[in-house]
PDB file of C-alpha atoms and ligand atoms in Angstrom:
ATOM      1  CA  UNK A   1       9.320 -12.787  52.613  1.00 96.00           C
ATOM      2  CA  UNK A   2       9.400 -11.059  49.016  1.00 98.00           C
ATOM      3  CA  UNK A   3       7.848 -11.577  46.544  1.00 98.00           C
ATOM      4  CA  UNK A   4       8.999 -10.594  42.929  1.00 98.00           C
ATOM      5  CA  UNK A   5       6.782 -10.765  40.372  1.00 98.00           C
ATOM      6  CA  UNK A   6       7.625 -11.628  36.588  1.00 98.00           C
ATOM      7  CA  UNK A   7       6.394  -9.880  33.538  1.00 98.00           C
ATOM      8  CA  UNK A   8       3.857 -13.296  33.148  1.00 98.00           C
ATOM      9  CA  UNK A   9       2.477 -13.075  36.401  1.00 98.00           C
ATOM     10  CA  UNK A  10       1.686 -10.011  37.715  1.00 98.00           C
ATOM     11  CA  UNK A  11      -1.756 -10.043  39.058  1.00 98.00           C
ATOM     12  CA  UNK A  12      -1.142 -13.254  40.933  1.00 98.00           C
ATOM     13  CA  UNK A  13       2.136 -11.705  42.586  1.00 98.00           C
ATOM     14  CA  UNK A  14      -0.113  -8.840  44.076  1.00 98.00           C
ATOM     15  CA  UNK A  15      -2.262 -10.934  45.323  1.00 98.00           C
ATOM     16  CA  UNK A  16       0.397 -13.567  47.246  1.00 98.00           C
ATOM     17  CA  UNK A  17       2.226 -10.436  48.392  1.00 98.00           C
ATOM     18  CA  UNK A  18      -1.048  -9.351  50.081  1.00 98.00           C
ATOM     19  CA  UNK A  19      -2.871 -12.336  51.525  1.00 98.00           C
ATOM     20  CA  UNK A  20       0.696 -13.135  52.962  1.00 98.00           C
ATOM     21  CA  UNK A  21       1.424  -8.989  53.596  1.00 98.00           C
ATOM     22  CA  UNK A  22       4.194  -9.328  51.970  1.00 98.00           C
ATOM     23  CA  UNK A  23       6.689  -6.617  50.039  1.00 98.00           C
ATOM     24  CA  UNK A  24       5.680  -6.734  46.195  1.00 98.00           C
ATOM     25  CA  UNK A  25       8.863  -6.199  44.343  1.00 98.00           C
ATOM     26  CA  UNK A  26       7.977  -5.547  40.237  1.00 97.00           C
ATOM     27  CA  UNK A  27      11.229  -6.458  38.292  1.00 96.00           C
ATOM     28  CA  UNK A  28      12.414  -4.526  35.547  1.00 97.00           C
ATOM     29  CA  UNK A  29      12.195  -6.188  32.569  1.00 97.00           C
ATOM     30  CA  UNK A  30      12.938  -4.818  28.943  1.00 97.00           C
ATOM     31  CA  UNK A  31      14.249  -6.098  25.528  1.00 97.00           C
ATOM     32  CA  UNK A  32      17.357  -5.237  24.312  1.00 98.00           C
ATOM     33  CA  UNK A  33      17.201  -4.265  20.243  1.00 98.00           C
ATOM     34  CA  UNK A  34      18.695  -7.981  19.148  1.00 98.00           C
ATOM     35  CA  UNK A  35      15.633  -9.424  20.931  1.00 96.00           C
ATOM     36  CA  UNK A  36      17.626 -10.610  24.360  1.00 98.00           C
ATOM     37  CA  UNK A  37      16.001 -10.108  27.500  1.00 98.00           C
ATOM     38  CA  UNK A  38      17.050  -7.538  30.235  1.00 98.00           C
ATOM     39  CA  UNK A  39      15.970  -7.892  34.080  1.00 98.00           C
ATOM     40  CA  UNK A  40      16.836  -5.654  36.655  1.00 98.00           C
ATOM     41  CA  UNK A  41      15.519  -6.593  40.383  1.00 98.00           C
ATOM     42  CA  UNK A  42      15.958  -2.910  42.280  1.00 97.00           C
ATOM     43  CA  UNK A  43      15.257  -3.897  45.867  1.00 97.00           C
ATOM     44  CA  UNK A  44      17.585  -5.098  49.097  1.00 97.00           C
ATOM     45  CA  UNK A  45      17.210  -8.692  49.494  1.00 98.00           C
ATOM     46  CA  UNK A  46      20.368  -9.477  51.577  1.00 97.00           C
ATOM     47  CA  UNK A  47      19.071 -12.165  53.964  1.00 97.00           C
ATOM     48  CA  UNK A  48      15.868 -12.468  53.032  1.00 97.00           C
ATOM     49  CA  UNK A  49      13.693 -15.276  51.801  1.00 98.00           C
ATOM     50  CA  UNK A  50      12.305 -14.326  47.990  1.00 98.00           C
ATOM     51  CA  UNK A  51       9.789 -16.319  45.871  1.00 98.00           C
ATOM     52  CA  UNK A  52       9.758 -15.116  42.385  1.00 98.00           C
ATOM     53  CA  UNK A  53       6.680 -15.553  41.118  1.00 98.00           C
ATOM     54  CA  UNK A  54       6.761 -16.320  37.077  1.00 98.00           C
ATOM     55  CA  UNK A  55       4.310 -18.092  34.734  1.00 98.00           C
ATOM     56  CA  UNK A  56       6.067 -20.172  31.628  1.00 98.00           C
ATOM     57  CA  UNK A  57       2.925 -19.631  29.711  1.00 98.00           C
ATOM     58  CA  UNK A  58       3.184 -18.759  26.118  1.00 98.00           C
ATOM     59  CA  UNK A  59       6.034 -17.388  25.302  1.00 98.00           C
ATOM     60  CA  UNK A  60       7.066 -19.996  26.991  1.00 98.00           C
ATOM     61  CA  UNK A  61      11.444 -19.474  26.163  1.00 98.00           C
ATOM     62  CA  UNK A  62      11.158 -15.739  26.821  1.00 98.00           C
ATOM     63  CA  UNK A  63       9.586 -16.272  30.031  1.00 98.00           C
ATOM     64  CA  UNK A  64      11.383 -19.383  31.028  1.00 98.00           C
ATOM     65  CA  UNK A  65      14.850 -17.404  30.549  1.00 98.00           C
ATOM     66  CA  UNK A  66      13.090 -14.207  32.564  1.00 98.00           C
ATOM     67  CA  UNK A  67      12.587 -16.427  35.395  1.00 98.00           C
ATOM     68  CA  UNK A  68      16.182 -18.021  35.036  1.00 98.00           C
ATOM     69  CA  UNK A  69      17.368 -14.644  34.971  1.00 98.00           C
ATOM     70  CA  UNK A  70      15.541 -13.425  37.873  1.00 98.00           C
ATOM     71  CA  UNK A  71      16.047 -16.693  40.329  1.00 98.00           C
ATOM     72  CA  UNK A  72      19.963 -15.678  39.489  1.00 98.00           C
ATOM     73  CA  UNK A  73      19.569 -11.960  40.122  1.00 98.00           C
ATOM     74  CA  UNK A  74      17.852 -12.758  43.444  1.00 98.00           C
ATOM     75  CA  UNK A  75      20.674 -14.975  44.703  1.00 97.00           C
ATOM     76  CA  UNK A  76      22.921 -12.775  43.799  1.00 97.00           C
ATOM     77  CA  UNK A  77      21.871 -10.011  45.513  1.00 98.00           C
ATOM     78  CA  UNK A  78      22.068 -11.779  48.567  1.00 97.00           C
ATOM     79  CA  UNK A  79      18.699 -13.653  49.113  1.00 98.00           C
ATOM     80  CA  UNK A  80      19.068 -16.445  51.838  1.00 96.00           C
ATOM     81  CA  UNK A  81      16.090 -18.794  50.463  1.00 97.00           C
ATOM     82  CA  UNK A  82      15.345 -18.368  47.049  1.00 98.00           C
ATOM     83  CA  UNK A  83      12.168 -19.981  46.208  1.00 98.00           C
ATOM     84  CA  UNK A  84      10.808 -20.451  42.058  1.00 98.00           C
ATOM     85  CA  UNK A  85       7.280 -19.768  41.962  1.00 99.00           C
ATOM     86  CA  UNK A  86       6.349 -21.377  38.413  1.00 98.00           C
ATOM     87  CA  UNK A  87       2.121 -21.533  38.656  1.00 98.00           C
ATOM     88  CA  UNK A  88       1.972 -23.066  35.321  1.00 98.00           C
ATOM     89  CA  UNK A  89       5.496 -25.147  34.189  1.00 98.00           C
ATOM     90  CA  UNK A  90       6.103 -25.231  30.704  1.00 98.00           C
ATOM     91  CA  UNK A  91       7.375 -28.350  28.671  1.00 98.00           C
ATOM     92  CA  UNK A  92       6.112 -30.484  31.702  1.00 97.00           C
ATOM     93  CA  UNK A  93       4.011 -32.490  28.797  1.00 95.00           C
ATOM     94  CA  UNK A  94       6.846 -33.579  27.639  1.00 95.00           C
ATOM     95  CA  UNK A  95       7.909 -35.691  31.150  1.00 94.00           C
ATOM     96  CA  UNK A  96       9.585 -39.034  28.739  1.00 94.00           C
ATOM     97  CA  UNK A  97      11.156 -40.124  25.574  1.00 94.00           C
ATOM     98  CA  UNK A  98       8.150 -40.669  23.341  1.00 91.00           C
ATOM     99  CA  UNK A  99      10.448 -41.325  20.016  1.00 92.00           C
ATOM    100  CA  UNK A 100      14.111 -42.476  20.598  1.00 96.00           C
ATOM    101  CA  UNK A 101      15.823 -39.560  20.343  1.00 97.00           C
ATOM    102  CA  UNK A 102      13.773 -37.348  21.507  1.00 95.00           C
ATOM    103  CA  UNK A 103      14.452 -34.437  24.681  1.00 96.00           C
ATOM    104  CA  UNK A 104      13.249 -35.456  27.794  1.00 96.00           C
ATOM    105  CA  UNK A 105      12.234 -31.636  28.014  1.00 97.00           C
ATOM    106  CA  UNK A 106      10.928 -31.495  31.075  1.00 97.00           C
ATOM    107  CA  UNK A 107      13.952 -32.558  32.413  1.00 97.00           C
ATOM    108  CA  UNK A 108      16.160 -29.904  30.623  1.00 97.00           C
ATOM    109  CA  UNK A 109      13.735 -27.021  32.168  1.00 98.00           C
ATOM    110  CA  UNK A 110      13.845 -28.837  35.935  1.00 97.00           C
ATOM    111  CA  UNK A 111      17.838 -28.295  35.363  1.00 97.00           C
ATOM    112  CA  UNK A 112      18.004 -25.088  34.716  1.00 98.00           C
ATOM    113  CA  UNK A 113      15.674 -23.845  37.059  1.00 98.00           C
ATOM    114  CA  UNK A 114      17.479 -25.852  39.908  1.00 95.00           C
ATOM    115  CA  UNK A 115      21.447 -24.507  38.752  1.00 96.00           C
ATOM    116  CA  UNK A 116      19.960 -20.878  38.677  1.00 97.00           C
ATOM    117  CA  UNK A 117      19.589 -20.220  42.068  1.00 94.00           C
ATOM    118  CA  UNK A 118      16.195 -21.591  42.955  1.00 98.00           C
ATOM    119  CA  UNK A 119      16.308 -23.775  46.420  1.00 97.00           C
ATOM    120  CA  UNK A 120      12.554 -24.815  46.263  1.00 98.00           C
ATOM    121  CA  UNK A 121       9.735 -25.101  43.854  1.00 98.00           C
ATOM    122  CA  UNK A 122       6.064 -24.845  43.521  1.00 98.00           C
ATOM    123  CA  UNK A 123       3.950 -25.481  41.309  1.00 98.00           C
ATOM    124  CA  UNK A 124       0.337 -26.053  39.901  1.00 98.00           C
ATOM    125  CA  UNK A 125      -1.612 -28.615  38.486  1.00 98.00           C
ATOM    126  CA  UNK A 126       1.587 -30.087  37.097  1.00 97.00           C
ATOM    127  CA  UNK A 127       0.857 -32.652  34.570  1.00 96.00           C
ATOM    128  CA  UNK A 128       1.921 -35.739  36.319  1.00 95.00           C
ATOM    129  CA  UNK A 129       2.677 -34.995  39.752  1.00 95.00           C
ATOM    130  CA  UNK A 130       5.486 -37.788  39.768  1.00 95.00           C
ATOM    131  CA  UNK A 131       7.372 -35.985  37.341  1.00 96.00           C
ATOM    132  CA  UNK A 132       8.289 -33.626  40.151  1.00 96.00           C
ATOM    133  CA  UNK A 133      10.942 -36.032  40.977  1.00 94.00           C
ATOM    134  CA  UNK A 134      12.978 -34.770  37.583  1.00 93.00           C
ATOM    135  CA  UNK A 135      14.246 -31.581  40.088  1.00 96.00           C
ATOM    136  CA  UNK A 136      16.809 -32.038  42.160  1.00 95.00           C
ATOM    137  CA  UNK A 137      15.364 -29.543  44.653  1.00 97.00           C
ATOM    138  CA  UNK A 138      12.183 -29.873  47.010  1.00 98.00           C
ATOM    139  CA  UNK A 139       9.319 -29.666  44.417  1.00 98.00           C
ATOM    140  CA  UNK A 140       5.742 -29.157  45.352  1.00 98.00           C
ATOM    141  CA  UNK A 141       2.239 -28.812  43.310  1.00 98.00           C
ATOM    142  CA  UNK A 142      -0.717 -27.701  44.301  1.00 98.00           C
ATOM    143  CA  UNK A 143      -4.256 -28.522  43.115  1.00 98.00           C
ATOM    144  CA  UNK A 144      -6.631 -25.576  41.869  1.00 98.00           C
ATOM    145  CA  UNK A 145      -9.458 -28.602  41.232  1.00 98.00           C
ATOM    146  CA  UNK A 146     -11.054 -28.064  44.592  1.00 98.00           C
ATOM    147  CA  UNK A 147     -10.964 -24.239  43.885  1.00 98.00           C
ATOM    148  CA  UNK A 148     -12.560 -25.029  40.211  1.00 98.00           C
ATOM    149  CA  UNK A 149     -15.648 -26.970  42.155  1.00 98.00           C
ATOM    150  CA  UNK A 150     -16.371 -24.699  44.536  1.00 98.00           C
ATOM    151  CA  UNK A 151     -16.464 -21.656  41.581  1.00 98.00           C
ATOM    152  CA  UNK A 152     -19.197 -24.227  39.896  1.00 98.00           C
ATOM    153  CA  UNK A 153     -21.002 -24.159  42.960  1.00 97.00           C
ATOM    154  CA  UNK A 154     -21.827 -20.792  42.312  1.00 97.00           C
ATOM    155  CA  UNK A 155     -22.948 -21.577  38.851  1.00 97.00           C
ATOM    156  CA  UNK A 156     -26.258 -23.682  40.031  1.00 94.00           C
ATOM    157  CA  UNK A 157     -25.305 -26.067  37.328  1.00 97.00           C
ATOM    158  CA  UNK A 158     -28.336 -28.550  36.548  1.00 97.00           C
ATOM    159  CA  UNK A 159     -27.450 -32.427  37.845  1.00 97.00           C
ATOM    160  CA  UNK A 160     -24.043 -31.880  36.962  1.00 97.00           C
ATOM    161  CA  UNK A 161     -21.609 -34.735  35.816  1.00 96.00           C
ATOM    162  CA  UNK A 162     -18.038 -34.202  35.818  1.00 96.00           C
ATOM    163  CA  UNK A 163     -16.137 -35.530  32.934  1.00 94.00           C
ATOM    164  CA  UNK A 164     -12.190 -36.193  33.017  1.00 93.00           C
ATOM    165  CA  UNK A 165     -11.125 -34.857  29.881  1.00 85.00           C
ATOM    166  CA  UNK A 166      -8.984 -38.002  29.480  1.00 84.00           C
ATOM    167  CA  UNK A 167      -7.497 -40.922  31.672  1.00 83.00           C
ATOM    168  CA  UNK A 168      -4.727 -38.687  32.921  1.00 84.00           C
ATOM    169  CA  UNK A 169      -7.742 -36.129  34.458  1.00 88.00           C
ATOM    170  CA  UNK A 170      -9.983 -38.935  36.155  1.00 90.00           C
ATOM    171  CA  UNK A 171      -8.064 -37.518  39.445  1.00 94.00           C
ATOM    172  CA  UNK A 172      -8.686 -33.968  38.767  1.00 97.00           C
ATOM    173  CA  UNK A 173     -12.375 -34.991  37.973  1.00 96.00           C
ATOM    174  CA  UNK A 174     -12.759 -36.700  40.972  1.00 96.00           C
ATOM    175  CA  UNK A 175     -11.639 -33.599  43.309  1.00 97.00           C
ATOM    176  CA  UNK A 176     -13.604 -31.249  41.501  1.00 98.00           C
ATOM    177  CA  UNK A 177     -16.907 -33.844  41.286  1.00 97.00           C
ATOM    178  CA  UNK A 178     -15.925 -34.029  45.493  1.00 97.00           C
ATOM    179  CA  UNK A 179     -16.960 -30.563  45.922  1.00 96.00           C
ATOM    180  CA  UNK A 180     -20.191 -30.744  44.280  1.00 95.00           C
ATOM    181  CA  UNK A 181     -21.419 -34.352  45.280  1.00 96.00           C
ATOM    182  CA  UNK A 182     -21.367 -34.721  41.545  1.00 96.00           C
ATOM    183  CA  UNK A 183     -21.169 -38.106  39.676  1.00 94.00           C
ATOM    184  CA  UNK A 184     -17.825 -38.074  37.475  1.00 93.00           C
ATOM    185  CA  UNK A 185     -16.555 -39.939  34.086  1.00 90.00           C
ATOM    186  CA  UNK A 186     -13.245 -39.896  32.549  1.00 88.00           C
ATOM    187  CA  UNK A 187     -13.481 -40.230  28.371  1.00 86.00           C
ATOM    188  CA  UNK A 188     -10.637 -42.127  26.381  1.00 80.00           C
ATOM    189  CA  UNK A 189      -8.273 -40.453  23.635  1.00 76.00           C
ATOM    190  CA  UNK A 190      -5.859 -41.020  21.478  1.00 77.00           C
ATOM    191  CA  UNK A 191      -4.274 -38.007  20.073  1.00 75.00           C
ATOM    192  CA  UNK A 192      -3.046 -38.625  16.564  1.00 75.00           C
ATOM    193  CA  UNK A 193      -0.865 -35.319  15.521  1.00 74.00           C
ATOM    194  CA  UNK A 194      -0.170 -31.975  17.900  1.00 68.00           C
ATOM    195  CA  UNK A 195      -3.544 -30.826  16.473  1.00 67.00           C
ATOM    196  CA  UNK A 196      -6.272 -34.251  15.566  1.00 72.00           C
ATOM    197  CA  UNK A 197      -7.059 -35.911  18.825  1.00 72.00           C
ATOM    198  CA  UNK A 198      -9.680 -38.925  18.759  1.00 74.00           C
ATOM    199  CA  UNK A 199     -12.137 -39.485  21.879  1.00 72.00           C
ATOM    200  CA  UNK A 200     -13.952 -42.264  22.176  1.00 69.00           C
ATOM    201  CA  UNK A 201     -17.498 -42.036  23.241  1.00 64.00           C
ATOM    202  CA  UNK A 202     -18.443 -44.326  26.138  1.00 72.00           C
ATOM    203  CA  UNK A 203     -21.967 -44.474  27.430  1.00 73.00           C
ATOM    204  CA  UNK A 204     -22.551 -41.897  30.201  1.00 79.00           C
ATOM    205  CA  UNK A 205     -26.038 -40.633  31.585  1.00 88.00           C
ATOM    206  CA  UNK A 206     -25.564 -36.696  30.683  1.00 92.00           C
ATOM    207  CA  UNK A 207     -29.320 -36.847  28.967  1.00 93.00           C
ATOM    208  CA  UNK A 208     -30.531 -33.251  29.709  1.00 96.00           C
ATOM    209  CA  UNK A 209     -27.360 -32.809  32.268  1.00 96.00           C
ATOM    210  CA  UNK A 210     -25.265 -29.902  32.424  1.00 98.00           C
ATOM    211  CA  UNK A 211     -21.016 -31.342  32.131  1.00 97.00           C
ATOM    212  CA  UNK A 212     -18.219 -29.710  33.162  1.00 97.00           C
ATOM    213  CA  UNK A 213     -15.415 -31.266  31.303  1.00 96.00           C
ATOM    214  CA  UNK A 214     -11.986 -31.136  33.618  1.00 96.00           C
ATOM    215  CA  UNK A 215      -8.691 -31.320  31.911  1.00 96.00           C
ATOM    216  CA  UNK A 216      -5.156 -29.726  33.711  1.00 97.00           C
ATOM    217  CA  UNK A 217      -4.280 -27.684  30.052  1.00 97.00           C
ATOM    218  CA  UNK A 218      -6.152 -26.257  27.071  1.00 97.00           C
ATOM    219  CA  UNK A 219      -4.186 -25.659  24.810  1.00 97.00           C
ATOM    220  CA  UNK A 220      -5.540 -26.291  21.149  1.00 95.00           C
ATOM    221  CA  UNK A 221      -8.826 -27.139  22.281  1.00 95.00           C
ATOM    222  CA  UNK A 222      -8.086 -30.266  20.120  1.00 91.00           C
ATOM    223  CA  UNK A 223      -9.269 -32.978  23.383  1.00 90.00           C
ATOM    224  CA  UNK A 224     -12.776 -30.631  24.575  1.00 93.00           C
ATOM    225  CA  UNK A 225     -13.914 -30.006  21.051  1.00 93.00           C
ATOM    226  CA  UNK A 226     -13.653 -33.654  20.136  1.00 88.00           C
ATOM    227  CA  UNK A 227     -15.247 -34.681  23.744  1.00 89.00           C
ATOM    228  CA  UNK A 228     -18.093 -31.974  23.565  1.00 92.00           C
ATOM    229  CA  UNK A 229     -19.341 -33.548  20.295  1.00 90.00           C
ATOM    230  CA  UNK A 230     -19.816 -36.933  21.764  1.00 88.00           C
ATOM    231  CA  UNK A 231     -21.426 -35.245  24.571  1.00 91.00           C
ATOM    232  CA  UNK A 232     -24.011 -33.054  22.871  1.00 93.00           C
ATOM    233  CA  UNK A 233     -24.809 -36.081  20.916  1.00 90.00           C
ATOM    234  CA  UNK A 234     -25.775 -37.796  24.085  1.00 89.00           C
ATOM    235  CA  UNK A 235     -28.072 -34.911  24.923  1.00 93.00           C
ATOM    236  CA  UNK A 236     -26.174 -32.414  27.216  1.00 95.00           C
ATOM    237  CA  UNK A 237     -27.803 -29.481  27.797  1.00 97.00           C
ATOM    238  CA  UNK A 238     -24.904 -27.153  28.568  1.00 97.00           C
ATOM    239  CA  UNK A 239     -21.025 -28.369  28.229  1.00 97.00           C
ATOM    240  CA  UNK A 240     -18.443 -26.316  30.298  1.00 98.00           C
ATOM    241  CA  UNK A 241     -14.628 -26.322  30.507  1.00 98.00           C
ATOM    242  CA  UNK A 242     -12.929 -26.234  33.544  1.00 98.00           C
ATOM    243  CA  UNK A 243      -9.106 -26.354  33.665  1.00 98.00           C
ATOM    244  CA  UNK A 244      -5.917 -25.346  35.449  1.00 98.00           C
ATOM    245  CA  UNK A 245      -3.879 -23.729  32.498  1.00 98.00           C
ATOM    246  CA  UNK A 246      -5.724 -21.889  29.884  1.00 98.00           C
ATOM    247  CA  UNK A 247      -2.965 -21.993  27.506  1.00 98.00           C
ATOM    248  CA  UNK A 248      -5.617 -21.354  25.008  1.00 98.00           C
ATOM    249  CA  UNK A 249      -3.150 -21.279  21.740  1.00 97.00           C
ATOM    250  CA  UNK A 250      -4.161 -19.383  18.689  1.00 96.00           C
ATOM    251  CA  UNK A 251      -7.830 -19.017  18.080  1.00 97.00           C
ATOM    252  CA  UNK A 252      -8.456 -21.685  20.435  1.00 97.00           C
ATOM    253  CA  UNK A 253     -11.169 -19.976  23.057  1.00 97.00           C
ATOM    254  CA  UNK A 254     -13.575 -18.733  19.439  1.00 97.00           C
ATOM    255  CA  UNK A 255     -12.862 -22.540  18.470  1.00 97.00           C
ATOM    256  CA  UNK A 256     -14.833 -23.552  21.611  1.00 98.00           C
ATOM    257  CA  UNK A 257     -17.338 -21.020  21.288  1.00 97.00           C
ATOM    258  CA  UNK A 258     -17.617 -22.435  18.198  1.00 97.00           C
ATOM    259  CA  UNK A 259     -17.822 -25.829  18.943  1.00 97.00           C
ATOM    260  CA  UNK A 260     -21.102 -24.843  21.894  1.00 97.00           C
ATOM    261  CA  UNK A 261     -19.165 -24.526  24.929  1.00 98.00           C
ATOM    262  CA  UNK A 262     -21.074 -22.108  27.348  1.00 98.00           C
ATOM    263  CA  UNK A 263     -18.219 -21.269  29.327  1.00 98.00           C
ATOM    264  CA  UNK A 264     -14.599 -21.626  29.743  1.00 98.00           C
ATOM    265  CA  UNK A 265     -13.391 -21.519  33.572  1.00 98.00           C
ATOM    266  CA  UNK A 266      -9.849 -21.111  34.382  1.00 98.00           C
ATOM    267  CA  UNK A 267      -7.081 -20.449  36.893  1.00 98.00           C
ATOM    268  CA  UNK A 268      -4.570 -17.410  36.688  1.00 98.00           C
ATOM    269  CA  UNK A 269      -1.648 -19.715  36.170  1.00 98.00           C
ATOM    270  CA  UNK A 270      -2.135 -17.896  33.064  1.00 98.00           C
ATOM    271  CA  UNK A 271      -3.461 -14.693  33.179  1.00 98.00           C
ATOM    272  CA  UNK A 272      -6.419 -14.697  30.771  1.00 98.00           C
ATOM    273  CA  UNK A 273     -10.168 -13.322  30.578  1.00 97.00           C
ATOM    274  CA  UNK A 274     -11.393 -16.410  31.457  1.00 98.00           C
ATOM    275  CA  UNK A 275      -9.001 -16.669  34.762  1.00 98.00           C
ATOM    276  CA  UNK A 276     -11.856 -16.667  37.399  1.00 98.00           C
ATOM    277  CA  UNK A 277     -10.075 -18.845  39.685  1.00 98.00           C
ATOM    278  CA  UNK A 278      -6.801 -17.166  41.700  1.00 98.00           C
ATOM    279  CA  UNK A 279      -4.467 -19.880  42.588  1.00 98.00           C
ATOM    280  CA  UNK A 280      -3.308 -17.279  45.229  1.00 98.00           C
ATOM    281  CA  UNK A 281      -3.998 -18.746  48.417  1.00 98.00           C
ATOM    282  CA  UNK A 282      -3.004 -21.833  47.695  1.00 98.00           C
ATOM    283  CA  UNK A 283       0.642 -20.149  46.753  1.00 98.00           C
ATOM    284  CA  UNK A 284       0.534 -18.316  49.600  1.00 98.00           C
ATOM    285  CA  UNK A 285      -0.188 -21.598  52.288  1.00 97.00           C
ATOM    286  CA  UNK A 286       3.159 -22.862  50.618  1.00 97.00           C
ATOM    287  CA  UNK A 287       4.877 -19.299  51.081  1.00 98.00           C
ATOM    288  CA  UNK A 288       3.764 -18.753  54.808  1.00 94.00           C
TER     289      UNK A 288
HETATM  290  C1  LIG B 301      -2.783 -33.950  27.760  1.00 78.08           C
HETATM  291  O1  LIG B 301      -2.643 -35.105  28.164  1.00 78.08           O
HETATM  292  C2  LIG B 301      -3.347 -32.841  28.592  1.00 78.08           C
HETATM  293  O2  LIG B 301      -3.871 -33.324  29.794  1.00 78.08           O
HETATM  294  C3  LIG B 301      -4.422 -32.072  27.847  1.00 78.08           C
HETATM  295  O3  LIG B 301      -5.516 -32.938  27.591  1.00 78.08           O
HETATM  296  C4  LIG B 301      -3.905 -31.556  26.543  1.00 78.08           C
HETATM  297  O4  LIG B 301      -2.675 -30.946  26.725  1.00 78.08           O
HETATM  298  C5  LIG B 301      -4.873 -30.586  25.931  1.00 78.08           C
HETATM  299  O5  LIG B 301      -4.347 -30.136  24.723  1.00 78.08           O
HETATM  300  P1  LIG B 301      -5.273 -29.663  23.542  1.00 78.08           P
HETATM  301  O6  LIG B 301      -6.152 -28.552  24.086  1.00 78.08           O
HETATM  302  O7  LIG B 301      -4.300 -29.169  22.509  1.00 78.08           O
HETATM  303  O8  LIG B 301      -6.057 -30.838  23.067  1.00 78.08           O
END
């Protein structure tokens, strides 16, 4: 097996390549003076099997073409098994027509991936795992939530709830409350534009509790900052984030600060400060 590793996700690629001792191939990647990308993958992969490791995190089109471009290098230079490594799949929020008219964009990206070269999938934390069905190649996502709860273990967190971010997290909740024998709630929204998102309080027992709030994406911080309210106004003492994708767009992360979260505790899906979770070995027990 090698493993190529895109501009996005480099750290990550190191770290499959050695928990599954495998040759770490860095592509070349460079900009050509009208903006287009260039990739060059120097290595002999004749016969081989090659995951390409490559985040779609923000820029998302620049590196969604640099993985497109890389799957296609790969098979062309021979690769027998050509497997796209996407830890964190961008445009998967948009799995359906919301609005007639609108791109099922999810779809589009599943497309393109599959037609340029890729014979397998994997992802994480992929925001409906039935959505998966959109590729026309073997597709498979992994969960970081475990992961997440045991890295709160280590936090000695005081009676800890768990609180789904929305209805679409109560399952994430529930794996990471499994891990710390914690109780777990899921909070309603309704998300008005890209950036004003309504939650609606319900009555929970986090009186003096410390909640870890569980969502697959922050992006905006829209969802946690309108959930952390409600939940300091029913007396939490400290409110973390835990989540899969720390998209974390614009000044998102001070917003939080601002808004009293203690900590933010992600995966490197994205590679970010706050990435203290590696998604690594569960890549690599898909790889082996
Ligand atoms: C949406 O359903 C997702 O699970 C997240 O809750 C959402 O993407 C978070 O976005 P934001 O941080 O912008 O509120």
């Amino acid at each position: 097996m090698i493993i190529i590793s895109g501009s996005a996700s480099p750290k990550l690629s190191a770290q499959v390549a050695s928990l599954l001792g495998a040759e770490l191939v860095k592509a070349e990647v460079r900009r050509f003076p009208d903006g287009e990308l260039y990739v060059r993958v120097d290595a002999e992969l004749k016969r081989k099997s090659v995951a390409v490791i490559q985040s779609t995190c923000p820029p998302q089109n620049d590196n969604l073409v640099e993985l497109l471009l890389l799957l296609d290098a790969a098979k062309d230079l021979g690769a027998t098994r050509v497997i796209a490594v996407v830890p964190y799949l961008a445009y998967s929020r948009q799995d359906k027509r919301f609005k007639p008219g609108e791109a099922i964009s999810l779809r589009t990206v599943s497309k393109l991936i599959s037609q340029s070269g890729a014979e397998e999938l994997i992802t994480v934390d992929i925001h409906q795992e039935e959505t998966l069905g959109n590729f026309t190649i073997p597709a498979f996502n992994q969960t970081a939530m475990p992961l997440i709860g045991r890295y709160l273990r280590g936090l000695n967190l005081r009676d800890p709830v768990i609180i789904g971010a929305d209805q679409g997290s109560i399952k994430r909740a529930t794996k990471v409350a499994l891990e710390l024998g914690a109780e777990h709630y899921f909070l309603e929204k309704r998300r008005i534009s890209p950036e004003n998102v309504v939650v609606y309080p319900k009555d929970m027992n986090v009186q003096g509790r410390d909640v870890v709030m569980v969502d697959d994406i922050v992006s905006t911080g829209g969802t946690i900052i309108g959930a952390a309210k409600i939940l300091q106004q029913q007396g939490a003492r400290d409110v973390y984030v835990a989540c899969a994708h720390p998209v974390l767009a614009g000044n998102a992360a001070q917003r939080l600060m601002d808004a009293g979260i203690k900590q933010i505790i992600a995966t490197d899906t994205i590679e970010k400060d706050v990435s203290v979770v590696s998604v690594a070995p569960l890549i690599a027990e898909l790889l082996k």
